[in-house]
Short mmCIF file of C-alpha atoms in Angstrom, two decimals:
data_model
loop_
_atom_site.label_atom_id
_atom_site.label_comp_id
_atom_site.label_asym_id
_atom_site.label_seq_id
_atom_site.Cartn_x
_atom_site.Cartn_y
_atom_site.Cartn_z
CA GLU A 1 0.00 0.00 0.00
CA ALA A 2 1.34 3.43 -0.98
CA GLN A 3 1.77 5.48 2.14
CA VAL A 4 3.69 7.98 4.20
CA THR A 5 4.45 6.84 7.72
CA GLN A 6 5.49 8.92 10.70
CA ASN A 7 6.76 7.93 14.11
CA PRO A 8 5.97 8.51 16.84
CA ARG A 9 2.32 9.50 16.49
CA TYR A 10 2.27 11.13 19.91
CA LEU A 11 5.14 12.50 21.96
CA ILE A 12 5.36 14.43 25.20
CA THR A 13 8.81 15.74 26.07
CA VAL A 14 10.53 18.44 28.08
CA THR A 15 12.30 21.60 27.03
CA GLY A 16 15.78 21.01 25.67
CA LYS A 17 15.63 17.25 25.20
CA LYS A 18 16.63 16.44 21.62
CA LEU A 19 14.12 14.46 19.61
CA THR A 20 13.65 13.09 16.12
CA VAL A 21 10.41 12.46 14.27
CA THR A 22 10.83 9.97 11.46
CA CYS A 23 9.10 10.07 8.11
CA SER A 24 9.22 7.40 5.44
CA GLN A 25 7.47 7.00 2.08
CA ASN A 26 7.27 3.94 -0.16
CA MET A 27 6.27 5.65 -3.41
CA ASN A 28 9.77 6.56 -4.64
CA HIS A 29 8.83 10.23 -4.47
CA GLU A 30 11.59 12.76 -4.97
CA TYR A 31 9.98 15.61 -3.03
CA MET A 32 9.36 15.49 0.72
CA SER A 33 8.42 18.17 3.18
CA TRP A 34 7.46 18.89 6.77
CA TYR A 35 4.59 21.07 7.99
CA ARG A 36 3.28 22.13 11.33
CA GLN A 37 -0.41 22.68 11.93
CA ASP A 38 -1.55 25.19 14.54
CA PRO A 39 -5.11 26.35 15.27
CA GLY A 40 -6.10 29.33 13.16
CA LEU A 41 -2.87 29.21 11.14
CA GLY A 42 -3.42 26.27 8.83
CA LEU A 43 -0.30 24.36 7.81
CA ARG A 44 3.05 26.07 7.53
CA GLN A 45 6.01 24.58 5.74
CA ILE A 46 9.12 23.94 7.86
CA TYR A 47 11.60 22.35 5.45
CA TYR A 48 11.48 20.56 2.16
CA SER A 49 13.73 18.36 0.07
CA MET A 50 13.82 18.05 -3.69
CA ASN A 51 15.96 14.90 -3.63
CA VAL A 52 18.67 13.07 -1.70
CA GLU A 53 21.07 15.50 -0.03
CA VAL A 54 19.04 18.51 -1.27
CA THR A 55 17.10 20.38 1.42
CA ASP A 56 15.80 23.92 1.76
CA LYS A 57 14.01 26.10 4.28
CA GLY A 58 10.30 26.65 4.25
CA ASP A 59 8.48 29.45 6.00
CA VAL A 60 9.15 28.48 9.63
CA PRO A 61 12.51 26.64 9.80
CA GLU A 62 13.83 28.12 13.07
CA GLY A 63 14.52 25.48 15.71
CA TYR A 64 14.35 22.54 13.28
CA LYS A 65 16.80 20.49 11.25
CA VAL A 66 16.29 17.89 8.56
CA SER A 67 18.37 15.45 6.59
CA ARG A 68 17.79 13.43 3.42
CA LYS A 69 20.36 10.67 3.22
CA GLU A 70 18.02 8.21 1.53
CA LYS A 71 15.21 8.89 -0.89
CA ARG A 72 12.53 7.29 1.26
CA ASN A 73 13.37 8.93 4.63
CA PHE A 74 13.16 12.53 5.76
CA PRO A 75 13.54 12.87 9.55
CA LEU A 76 12.72 16.08 11.42
CA ILE A 77 15.11 16.91 14.24
CA LEU A 78 14.45 19.25 17.15
CA GLU A 79 17.83 19.69 18.83
CA SER A 80 16.53 21.75 21.76
CA PRO A 81 12.73 21.74 21.76
CA SER A 82 10.83 24.62 23.31
CA PRO A 83 7.15 24.94 24.30
CA ASN A 84 6.38 27.04 21.19
CA GLN A 85 7.15 23.95 19.12
CA THR A 86 4.16 22.17 20.61
CA SER A 87 2.13 21.41 17.51
CA LEU A 88 0.79 18.81 15.12
CA TYR A 89 3.41 17.87 12.54
CA PHE A 90 2.84 16.39 9.11
CA CYS A 91 5.25 14.90 6.66
CA ALA A 92 4.29 14.87 2.98
CA SER A 93 5.75 13.61 -0.27
CA SER A 94 5.10 13.99 -3.98
CA TRP A 95 6.71 13.08 -7.28
CA THR A 96 8.43 16.31 -8.17
CA GLY A 97 7.34 19.23 -6.01
CA VAL A 98 4.60 21.44 -4.64
CA GLY A 99 2.66 21.48 -7.90
CA ASP A 100 2.00 17.76 -7.57
CA THR A 101 -0.49 16.11 -5.29
CA GLN A 102 0.98 15.93 -1.81
CA TYR A 103 0.59 12.64 0.09
CA PHE A 104 0.45 13.27 3.81
CA GLY A 105 1.40 11.12 6.73
CA PRO A 106 -1.01 10.64 9.66
CA GLY A 107 0.61 13.32 11.80
CA THR A 108 2.68 13.51 14.98
CA ARG A 109 1.26 15.38 17.94
CA LEU A 110 4.15 16.86 19.91
CA THR A 111 3.87 18.47 23.33
CA VAL A 112 6.91 20.22 24.81
CA LEU A 113 6.60 20.97 28.50
CA GLY B 23 4.09 37.40 0.01
CA ASN B 24 1.72 34.65 -1.07
CA SER B 25 -1.31 34.04 1.10
CA VAL B 26 -4.60 32.16 1.18
CA THR B 27 -7.69 33.34 3.03
CA GLN B 28 -10.62 31.03 3.76
CA MET B 29 -14.00 31.81 5.21
CA GLU B 30 -14.16 31.53 8.96
CA GLY B 31 -15.54 28.36 10.42
CA PRO B 32 -16.97 26.35 11.83
CA VAL B 33 -19.69 25.76 9.29
CA THR B 34 -22.67 23.62 10.26
CA LEU B 35 -25.22 22.43 7.71
CA SER B 36 -27.98 19.90 7.43
CA GLU B 37 -27.66 16.90 5.17
CA GLU B 38 -28.49 17.65 1.51
CA ALA B 39 -27.81 21.37 1.93
CA PHE B 40 -25.75 23.35 -0.58
CA LEU B 41 -22.19 24.07 0.47
CA THR B 42 -19.88 26.95 -0.37
CA ILE B 43 -16.54 27.53 1.31
CA ASN B 44 -14.90 30.72 0.08
CA CYS B 45 -11.20 30.91 -0.70
CA THR B 46 -9.23 33.87 -2.04
CA TYR B 47 -5.52 34.14 -2.62
CA THR B 48 -2.69 36.54 -3.30
CA ALA B 49 0.27 35.40 -5.35
CA THR B 50 3.10 36.93 -7.30
CA GLY B 51 2.71 34.71 -10.35
CA TYR B 52 0.42 31.96 -11.61
CA PRO B 53 -0.02 29.41 -8.88
CA SER B 54 -1.71 26.05 -8.91
CA LEU B 55 -4.66 25.86 -6.52
CA PHE B 56 -5.80 22.98 -4.35
CA TRP B 57 -8.43 21.89 -1.89
CA TYR B 58 -7.29 19.36 0.69
CA VAL B 59 -9.56 17.62 3.20
CA GLN B 60 -8.65 16.36 6.65
CA TYR B 61 -10.89 13.78 8.28
CA PRO B 62 -10.71 13.38 12.07
CA GLY B 63 -7.43 11.88 13.23
CA GLU B 64 -5.97 11.67 9.73
CA GLY B 65 -3.54 13.52 7.53
CA LEU B 66 -4.64 15.74 4.67
CA GLN B 67 -5.65 14.27 1.35
CA LEU B 68 -6.15 15.97 -1.97
CA LEU B 69 -9.78 16.70 -2.83
CA LEU B 70 -9.31 18.57 -6.11
CA LYS B 71 -6.94 20.89 -7.93
CA ALA B 72 -6.71 23.37 -10.79
CA THR B 73 -3.53 24.46 -12.48
CA LYS B 74 -4.55 27.43 -14.62
CA ALA B 75 -7.17 30.13 -14.91
CA ASP B 76 -10.73 28.97 -15.67
CA ASP B 77 -9.88 25.33 -14.90
CA LYS B 78 -12.50 23.52 -12.87
CA GLY B 79 -11.41 20.85 -10.43
CA SER B 80 -13.96 18.28 -9.34
CA ASN B 81 -14.11 15.16 -7.19
CA LYS B 82 -16.73 13.34 -5.06
CA GLY B 83 -19.38 15.92 -6.00
CA PHE B 84 -17.20 18.85 -4.97
CA GLU B 85 -16.20 21.52 -7.49
CA ALA B 86 -14.02 24.62 -7.56
CA THR B 87 -13.16 26.97 -10.44
CA TYR B 88 -9.90 28.89 -10.70
CA ARG B 89 -10.94 32.54 -11.11
CA LYS B 90 -7.96 34.71 -11.87
CA GLU B 91 -9.96 37.92 -12.17
CA THR B 92 -11.28 37.59 -8.62
CA THR B 93 -8.29 35.58 -7.29
CA SER B 94 -10.70 33.01 -5.92
CA PHE B 95 -11.13 29.23 -5.76
CA HIS B 96 -14.39 28.66 -3.89
CA LEU B 97 -15.39 25.10 -3.00
CA GLU B 98 -18.97 24.02 -3.71
CA LYS B 99 -21.11 20.93 -3.37
CA GLY B 100 -24.74 20.67 -4.28
CA SER B 101 -25.87 18.22 -1.61
CA VAL B 102 -23.67 17.46 1.37
CA GLN B 103 -23.63 14.24 3.37
CA VAL B 104 -22.77 13.48 6.97
CA SER B 105 -19.58 11.81 5.70
CA ASP B 106 -18.39 15.18 4.33
CA SER B 107 -17.80 16.40 7.88
CA ALA B 108 -14.11 17.33 7.99
CA VAL B 109 -11.71 20.26 7.90
CA TYR B 110 -11.13 21.73 4.43
CA PHE B 111 -7.97 23.56 3.44
CA CYS B 112 -7.46 25.76 0.41
CA ALA B 113 -3.84 25.97 -0.77
CA LEU B 114 -1.68 27.41 -3.52
CA SER B 115 1.63 26.28 -4.88
CA GLU B 116 4.18 28.42 -6.59
CA ILE B 117 7.88 28.42 -7.32
CA VAL B 118 9.35 31.71 -6.18
CA GLN B 119 13.03 32.36 -6.97
CA GLY B 120 13.60 28.61 -7.08
CA ALA B 121 11.88 27.98 -3.75
CA GLN B 122 8.96 25.55 -3.63
CA LYS B 123 6.12 27.35 -1.85
CA LEU B 124 2.97 25.60 -0.71
CA VAL B 125 0.76 27.98 1.24
CA PHE B 126 -2.36 26.85 3.11
CA GLY B 127 -5.36 28.71 4.37
CA GLN B 128 -6.30 28.37 8.01
CA GLY B 129 -8.83 25.62 7.36
CA THR B 130 -12.62 25.53 7.64
CA ARG B 131 -14.26 22.95 9.86
CA LEU B 132 -17.47 21.59 8.34
CA THR B 133 -20.06 19.64 10.31
CA ILE B 134 -23.05 18.05 8.58
CA ASN B 135 -25.99 17.07 10.75
CA PRO B 136 -28.36 14.27 9.74
#
């Protein structure tokens, strides 16, 4: 089944404790991206990747890192999480970029205390 | 910068009612336009899209027409069902100075009562 998976689905952590949210897709998509969803703000793009080893900032990249060492995986790293990063995070992938249909993962709800 | 504005929610309708969710945008060029739907506890999924002016996207009884003159992409359905209850997001995509931009509206929560 074609899908985007994220782990964990739920995470509660404390300020400053490094964490990684994994994202994997099995559709051989070149483009992958991360979004955060906050009430009243819709989804905002954090980082995206056009292909292996090619990443770029979205609209809200501060406090986040990403890497793209393999085509299928695109982890999101919070090196020192803060309470304002409490949010619902979505990974998405598509064939070539934002003009294509985005396939979203199920989301990761992160709470930073 | 690019932006998308959707009508405020929540929207509550009775089954078989006519639905309109307004969406307007600002963009520097000629974006593609999308409607995504998010069912409870799930990620977003594409509902329909339009890539150029006057295109009409349609799917599952929903329609939206790309109106360049009014910079709008309103979502409509003639007769809603309880199963249409979800959050709907209007979005635009554009490549600006090589950067891939996908901009979402704030979402409109729709509840359909039997």
